[in-house]
């Protein structure tokens, strides 16, 4: 398990890509596979013109339960994997779920027991070049990250702020691409 010390969390406040509020623009500017991190992002994409190949959800938005209509819509997402991941952590369970979902050819939903807030990092590292990762930026919109060498490098740099066996986790994620 990797743990993010509280004093290093400020490094995660800046978005890795552009912040967009128009879901149609997000869809138009995205490439597949499309990975959505967060309940609201997954809901917005699912109910618009582009469904994510991988959706990572936890039933929460800004640490409160999502609205019932969002919960109902997300319950309909297919091929569910479960992962445990406490706040401020990245567990083997979550990393395994991300790599499994990206290896699957059908739409997959990762349901996190705990918190999915940090799941964009392993998704960026494990996703193939040319994919898109979209995650929520609280109070601002959706961050759209085109997966390329620069995005992967930024994600790896942030990964090194965690405590634990970072190299082992990075090796596992890199093997998925």
PDB file of C-alpha atoms in Angstrom:
ATOM      1  CA  UNK A   1       0.000   0.000   0.000  1.00  0.00           C
ATOM      2  CA  UNK A   2       1.190   3.490  -0.834  1.00  0.00           C
ATOM      3  CA  UNK A   3       0.358   6.364   1.462  1.00  0.00           C
ATOM      4  CA  UNK A   4       0.330  10.085   0.641  1.00  0.00           C
ATOM      5  CA  UNK A   5       1.625  12.122   3.598  1.00  0.00           C
ATOM      6  CA  UNK A   6      -0.629  15.104   4.414  1.00  0.00           C
ATOM      7  CA  UNK A   7       2.196  17.600   3.884  1.00  0.00           C
ATOM      8  CA  UNK A   8       2.557  16.454   0.242  1.00  0.00           C
ATOM      9  CA  UNK A   9      -1.105  16.696  -0.729  1.00  0.00           C
ATOM     10  CA  UNK A  10      -0.839  20.286  -1.989  1.00  0.00           C
ATOM     11  CA  UNK A  11       1.070  18.976  -5.028  1.00  0.00           C
ATOM     12  CA  UNK A  12      -2.158  17.286  -6.175  1.00  0.00           C
ATOM     13  CA  UNK A  13      -4.282  20.459  -6.255  1.00  0.00           C
ATOM     14  CA  UNK A  14      -3.132  21.635  -9.695  1.00  0.00           C
ATOM     15  CA  UNK A  15      -4.811  19.900 -12.651  1.00  0.00           C
ATOM     16  CA  UNK A  16      -2.615  17.840 -14.971  1.00  0.00           C
ATOM     17  CA  UNK A  17      -4.573  18.907 -18.060  1.00  0.00           C
ATOM     18  CA  UNK A  18      -7.115  21.516 -19.147  1.00  0.00           C
ATOM     19  CA  UNK A  19     -10.211  21.985 -16.979  1.00  0.00           C
ATOM     20  CA  UNK A  20     -13.403  21.879 -19.039  1.00  0.00           C
ATOM     21  CA  UNK A  21     -17.027  22.364 -18.052  1.00  0.00           C
ATOM     22  CA  UNK A  22     -18.753  21.403 -21.309  1.00  0.00           C
ATOM     23  CA  UNK A  23     -19.168  17.619 -21.395  1.00  0.00           C
ATOM     24  CA  UNK A  24     -19.771  17.687 -25.162  1.00  0.00           C
ATOM     25  CA  UNK A  25     -16.421  19.417 -25.651  1.00  0.00           C
ATOM     26  CA  UNK A  26     -14.769  16.881 -23.355  1.00  0.00           C
ATOM     27  CA  UNK A  27     -16.206  14.067 -25.473  1.00  0.00           C
ATOM     28  CA  UNK A  28     -15.255  15.741 -28.760  1.00  0.00           C
ATOM     29  CA  UNK A  29     -11.648  16.310 -27.649  1.00  0.00           C
ATOM     30  CA  UNK A  30     -11.134  12.850 -26.127  1.00  0.00           C
ATOM     31  CA  UNK A  31      -9.663   9.727 -27.646  1.00  0.00           C
ATOM     32  CA  UNK A  32     -10.269   6.122 -26.694  1.00  0.00           C
ATOM     33  CA  UNK A  33      -9.831   4.248 -24.529  1.00  0.00           C
ATOM     34  CA  UNK A  34     -11.533   6.748 -22.252  1.00  0.00           C
ATOM     35  CA  UNK A  35     -11.016   6.403 -18.497  1.00  0.00           C
ATOM     36  CA  UNK A  36     -13.288   8.351 -16.133  1.00  0.00           C
ATOM     37  CA  UNK A  37     -12.298   8.853 -12.502  1.00  0.00           C
ATOM     38  CA  UNK A  38     -15.072  10.002 -10.177  1.00  0.00           C
ATOM     39  CA  UNK A  39     -18.805   9.579  -9.878  1.00  0.00           C
ATOM     40  CA  UNK A  40     -19.840  12.923 -11.353  1.00  0.00           C
ATOM     41  CA  UNK A  41     -17.410  12.639 -14.280  1.00  0.00           C
ATOM     42  CA  UNK A  42     -18.542   9.064 -14.963  1.00  0.00           C
ATOM     43  CA  UNK A  43     -22.189  10.116 -14.773  1.00  0.00           C
ATOM     44  CA  UNK A  44     -21.719  13.136 -17.061  1.00  0.00           C
ATOM     45  CA  UNK A  45     -19.898  11.075 -19.674  1.00  0.00           C
ATOM     46  CA  UNK A  46     -22.306   8.143 -19.448  1.00  0.00           C
ATOM     47  CA  UNK A  47     -25.357  10.345 -19.925  1.00  0.00           C
ATOM     48  CA  UNK A  48     -23.815  12.308 -22.810  1.00  0.00           C
ATOM     49  CA  UNK A  49     -22.393  11.268 -26.140  1.00  0.00           C
ATOM     50  CA  UNK A  50     -19.446   9.222 -24.889  1.00  0.00           C
ATOM     51  CA  UNK A  51     -19.422   6.394 -22.418  1.00  0.00           C
ATOM     52  CA  UNK A  52     -16.109   5.659 -20.722  1.00  0.00           C
ATOM     53  CA  UNK A  53     -14.334   2.377 -21.342  1.00  0.00           C
ATOM     54  CA  UNK A  54     -13.351   2.391 -17.663  1.00  0.00           C
ATOM     55  CA  UNK A  55     -15.272   4.208 -14.923  1.00  0.00           C
ATOM     56  CA  UNK A  56     -13.807   4.431 -11.404  1.00  0.00           C
ATOM     57  CA  UNK A  57     -16.424   5.359  -8.810  1.00  0.00           C
ATOM     58  CA  UNK A  58     -16.925   5.305  -5.035  1.00  0.00           C
ATOM     59  CA  UNK A  59     -20.486   6.569  -4.496  1.00  0.00           C
ATOM     60  CA  UNK A  60     -19.233   9.927  -3.218  1.00  0.00           C
ATOM     61  CA  UNK A  61     -18.633  13.416  -4.467  1.00  0.00           C
ATOM     62  CA  UNK A  62     -16.562  15.751  -2.326  1.00  0.00           C
ATOM     63  CA  UNK A  63     -16.919  13.217   0.512  1.00  0.00           C
ATOM     64  CA  UNK A  64     -20.737  13.251   0.435  1.00  0.00           C
ATOM     65  CA  UNK A  65     -23.055  10.645  -1.076  1.00  0.00           C
ATOM     66  CA  UNK A  66     -23.976  11.284  -4.698  1.00  0.00           C
ATOM     67  CA  UNK A  67     -27.545  12.227  -5.541  1.00  0.00           C
ATOM     68  CA  UNK A  68     -29.934   9.266  -5.922  1.00  0.00           C
ATOM     69  CA  UNK A  69     -30.363   9.777  -9.693  1.00  0.00           C
ATOM     70  CA  UNK A  70     -26.577   9.658 -10.154  1.00  0.00           C
ATOM     71  CA  UNK A  71     -26.292   6.572  -7.970  1.00  0.00           C
ATOM     72  CA  UNK A  72     -29.050   4.858  -9.968  1.00  0.00           C
ATOM     73  CA  UNK A  73     -27.429   5.684 -13.301  1.00  0.00           C
ATOM     74  CA  UNK A  74     -24.012   4.483 -12.138  1.00  0.00           C
ATOM     75  CA  UNK A  75     -25.476   1.221 -10.834  1.00  0.00           C
ATOM     76  CA  UNK A  76     -26.325   0.385 -14.455  1.00  0.00           C
ATOM     77  CA  UNK A  77     -22.686   0.545 -15.577  1.00  0.00           C
ATOM     78  CA  UNK A  78     -21.480  -2.944 -16.605  1.00  0.00           C
ATOM     79  CA  UNK A  79     -18.715  -5.373 -15.645  1.00  0.00           C
ATOM     80  CA  UNK A  80     -18.055  -4.363 -12.087  1.00  0.00           C
ATOM     81  CA  UNK A  81     -14.767  -4.904 -10.310  1.00  0.00           C
ATOM     82  CA  UNK A  82     -14.381  -4.110  -6.631  1.00  0.00           C
ATOM     83  CA  UNK A  83     -11.379  -2.497  -4.975  1.00  0.00           C
ATOM     84  CA  UNK A  84     -10.615  -1.347  -1.471  1.00  0.00           C
ATOM     85  CA  UNK A  85      -8.786   1.946  -1.189  1.00  0.00           C
ATOM     86  CA  UNK A  86      -8.783   4.129   1.953  1.00  0.00           C
ATOM     87  CA  UNK A  87      -8.479   7.931   1.649  1.00  0.00           C
ATOM     88  CA  UNK A  88      -4.959   9.154   0.946  1.00  0.00           C
ATOM     89  CA  UNK A  89      -3.803   5.701  -0.167  1.00  0.00           C
ATOM     90  CA  UNK A  90      -3.214   3.667  -3.301  1.00  0.00           C
ATOM     91  CA  UNK A  91      -3.714  -0.023  -2.565  1.00  0.00           C
ATOM     92  CA  UNK A  92      -2.704  -3.134  -4.470  1.00  0.00           C
ATOM     93  CA  UNK A  93      -6.440  -3.806  -4.769  1.00  0.00           C
ATOM     94  CA  UNK A  94      -7.002  -0.547  -6.687  1.00  0.00           C
ATOM     95  CA  UNK A  95      -3.867  -0.915  -8.827  1.00  0.00           C
ATOM     96  CA  UNK A  96      -4.887  -4.470  -9.761  1.00  0.00           C
ATOM     97  CA  UNK A  97      -8.411  -3.318 -10.649  1.00  0.00           C
ATOM     98  CA  UNK A  98      -7.066  -0.524 -12.869  1.00  0.00           C
ATOM     99  CA  UNK A  99      -4.718  -2.839 -14.759  1.00  0.00           C
ATOM    100  CA  UNK A 100      -7.419  -5.525 -15.104  1.00  0.00           C
ATOM    101  CA  UNK A 101      -9.951  -2.985 -16.413  1.00  0.00           C
ATOM    102  CA  UNK A 102      -7.500  -1.658 -18.985  1.00  0.00           C
ATOM    103  CA  UNK A 103      -6.722  -5.182 -20.202  1.00  0.00           C
ATOM    104  CA  UNK A 104     -10.424  -5.918 -20.706  1.00  0.00           C
ATOM    105  CA  UNK A 105     -11.953  -5.249 -24.096  1.00  0.00           C
ATOM    106  CA  UNK A 106     -15.405  -4.465 -22.706  1.00  0.00           C
ATOM    107  CA  UNK A 107     -16.606  -1.479 -20.707  1.00  0.00           C
ATOM    108  CA  UNK A 108     -15.605  -1.919 -17.058  1.00  0.00           C
ATOM    109  CA  UNK A 109     -16.594  -0.206 -13.823  1.00  0.00           C
ATOM    110  CA  UNK A 110     -14.339  -0.176 -10.776  1.00  0.00           C
ATOM    111  CA  UNK A 111     -16.342   0.312  -7.601  1.00  0.00           C
ATOM    112  CA  UNK A 112     -14.054   1.528  -4.838  1.00  0.00           C
ATOM    113  CA  UNK A 113     -14.801   0.834  -1.210  1.00  0.00           C
ATOM    114  CA  UNK A 114     -13.145   3.884   0.292  1.00  0.00           C
ATOM    115  CA  UNK A 115     -11.981   6.679  -1.970  1.00  0.00           C
ATOM    116  CA  UNK A 116     -11.088   6.919  -5.678  1.00  0.00           C
ATOM    117  CA  UNK A 117      -9.691  10.461  -5.591  1.00  0.00           C
ATOM    118  CA  UNK A 118      -6.106   9.418  -6.359  1.00  0.00           C
ATOM    119  CA  UNK A 119      -7.001   6.803  -8.981  1.00  0.00           C
ATOM    120  CA  UNK A 120      -6.212   9.134 -11.893  1.00  0.00           C
ATOM    121  CA  UNK A 121      -2.496   8.592 -11.245  1.00  0.00           C
ATOM    122  CA  UNK A 122      -2.419   4.819 -11.726  1.00  0.00           C
ATOM    123  CA  UNK A 123      -4.857   5.215 -14.629  1.00  0.00           C
ATOM    124  CA  UNK A 124      -2.496   7.662 -16.363  1.00  0.00           C
ATOM    125  CA  UNK A 125       0.500   5.408 -15.854  1.00  0.00           C
ATOM    126  CA  UNK A 126      -1.242   2.187 -16.930  1.00  0.00           C
ATOM    127  CA  UNK A 127      -3.270   3.624 -19.838  1.00  0.00           C
ATOM    128  CA  UNK A 128      -1.900   3.210 -23.355  1.00  0.00           C
ATOM    129  CA  UNK A 129      -0.448   6.161 -25.253  1.00  0.00           C
ATOM    130  CA  UNK A 130      -3.277   8.034 -26.957  1.00  0.00           C
ATOM    131  CA  UNK A 131      -5.900   7.242 -24.310  1.00  0.00           C
ATOM    132  CA  UNK A 132      -7.742   9.939 -22.367  1.00  0.00           C
ATOM    133  CA  UNK A 133      -8.140  10.136 -18.594  1.00  0.00           C
ATOM    134  CA  UNK A 134     -10.827  12.449 -17.269  1.00  0.00           C
ATOM    135  CA  UNK A 135     -11.153  13.290 -13.597  1.00  0.00           C
ATOM    136  CA  UNK A 136     -13.034  15.866 -11.568  1.00  0.00           C
ATOM    137  CA  UNK A 137     -11.521  19.112 -10.306  1.00  0.00           C
ATOM    138  CA  UNK A 138     -13.725  20.079  -7.331  1.00  0.00           C
ATOM    139  CA  UNK A 139     -15.663  23.269  -7.899  1.00  0.00           C
ATOM    140  CA  UNK A 140     -14.162  23.773 -11.370  1.00  0.00           C
ATOM    141  CA  UNK A 141     -15.058  21.026 -13.846  1.00  0.00           C
ATOM    142  CA  UNK A 142     -13.462  18.055 -15.558  1.00  0.00           C
ATOM    143  CA  UNK A 143      -9.751  17.672 -16.218  1.00  0.00           C
ATOM    144  CA  UNK A 144      -9.021  16.049 -19.577  1.00  0.00           C
ATOM    145  CA  UNK A 145      -5.586  14.469 -19.858  1.00  0.00           C
ATOM    146  CA  UNK A 146      -4.349  13.090 -23.145  1.00  0.00           C
ATOM    147  CA  UNK A 147      -2.094  10.185 -22.260  1.00  0.00           C
ATOM    148  CA  UNK A 148       1.310  10.866 -23.731  1.00  0.00           C
ATOM    149  CA  UNK A 149       4.879  10.704 -22.465  1.00  0.00           C
ATOM    150  CA  UNK A 150       4.590  14.113 -20.738  1.00  0.00           C
ATOM    151  CA  UNK A 151       1.390  13.120 -18.872  1.00  0.00           C
ATOM    152  CA  UNK A 152       2.920   9.797 -17.846  1.00  0.00           C
ATOM    153  CA  UNK A 153       6.070  11.575 -16.634  1.00  0.00           C
ATOM    154  CA  UNK A 154       4.010  14.028 -14.539  1.00  0.00           C
ATOM    155  CA  UNK A 155       1.992  11.156 -13.054  1.00  0.00           C
ATOM    156  CA  UNK A 156       5.184   9.252 -12.189  1.00  0.00           C
ATOM    157  CA  UNK A 157       6.625  12.375 -10.526  1.00  0.00           C
ATOM    158  CA  UNK A 158       3.505  12.701  -8.377  1.00  0.00           C
ATOM    159  CA  UNK A 159       3.633   8.968  -7.636  1.00  0.00           C
ATOM    160  CA  UNK A 160       7.067   9.481  -6.065  1.00  0.00           C
ATOM    161  CA  UNK A 161       5.474  11.712  -3.405  1.00  0.00           C
ATOM    162  CA  UNK A 162       3.881   8.608  -1.865  1.00  0.00           C
ATOM    163  CA  UNK A 163       5.473   6.550   0.864  1.00  0.00           C
ATOM    164  CA  UNK A 164       5.794   2.814   0.350  1.00  0.00           C
ATOM    165  CA  UNK A 165       7.191   0.621  -2.417  1.00  0.00           C
ATOM    166  CA  UNK A 166       6.630   3.138  -5.223  1.00  0.00           C
ATOM    167  CA  UNK A 167       8.945   1.383  -7.666  1.00  0.00           C
ATOM    168  CA  UNK A 168       7.114  -1.925  -7.323  1.00  0.00           C
ATOM    169  CA  UNK A 169       3.771  -0.195  -7.933  1.00  0.00           C
ATOM    170  CA  UNK A 170       5.114   1.702 -10.944  1.00  0.00           C
ATOM    171  CA  UNK A 171       6.563  -1.492 -12.362  1.00  0.00           C
ATOM    172  CA  UNK A 172       3.186  -3.234 -12.082  1.00  0.00           C
ATOM    173  CA  UNK A 173       1.390  -0.343 -13.772  1.00  0.00           C
ATOM    174  CA  UNK A 174       3.977   0.015 -16.539  1.00  0.00           C
ATOM    175  CA  UNK A 175       3.633  -3.683 -17.336  1.00  0.00           C
ATOM    176  CA  UNK A 176      -0.039  -3.077 -18.191  1.00  0.00           C
ATOM    177  CA  UNK A 177       0.734  -0.747 -21.117  1.00  0.00           C
TER     178      UNK A 177
END
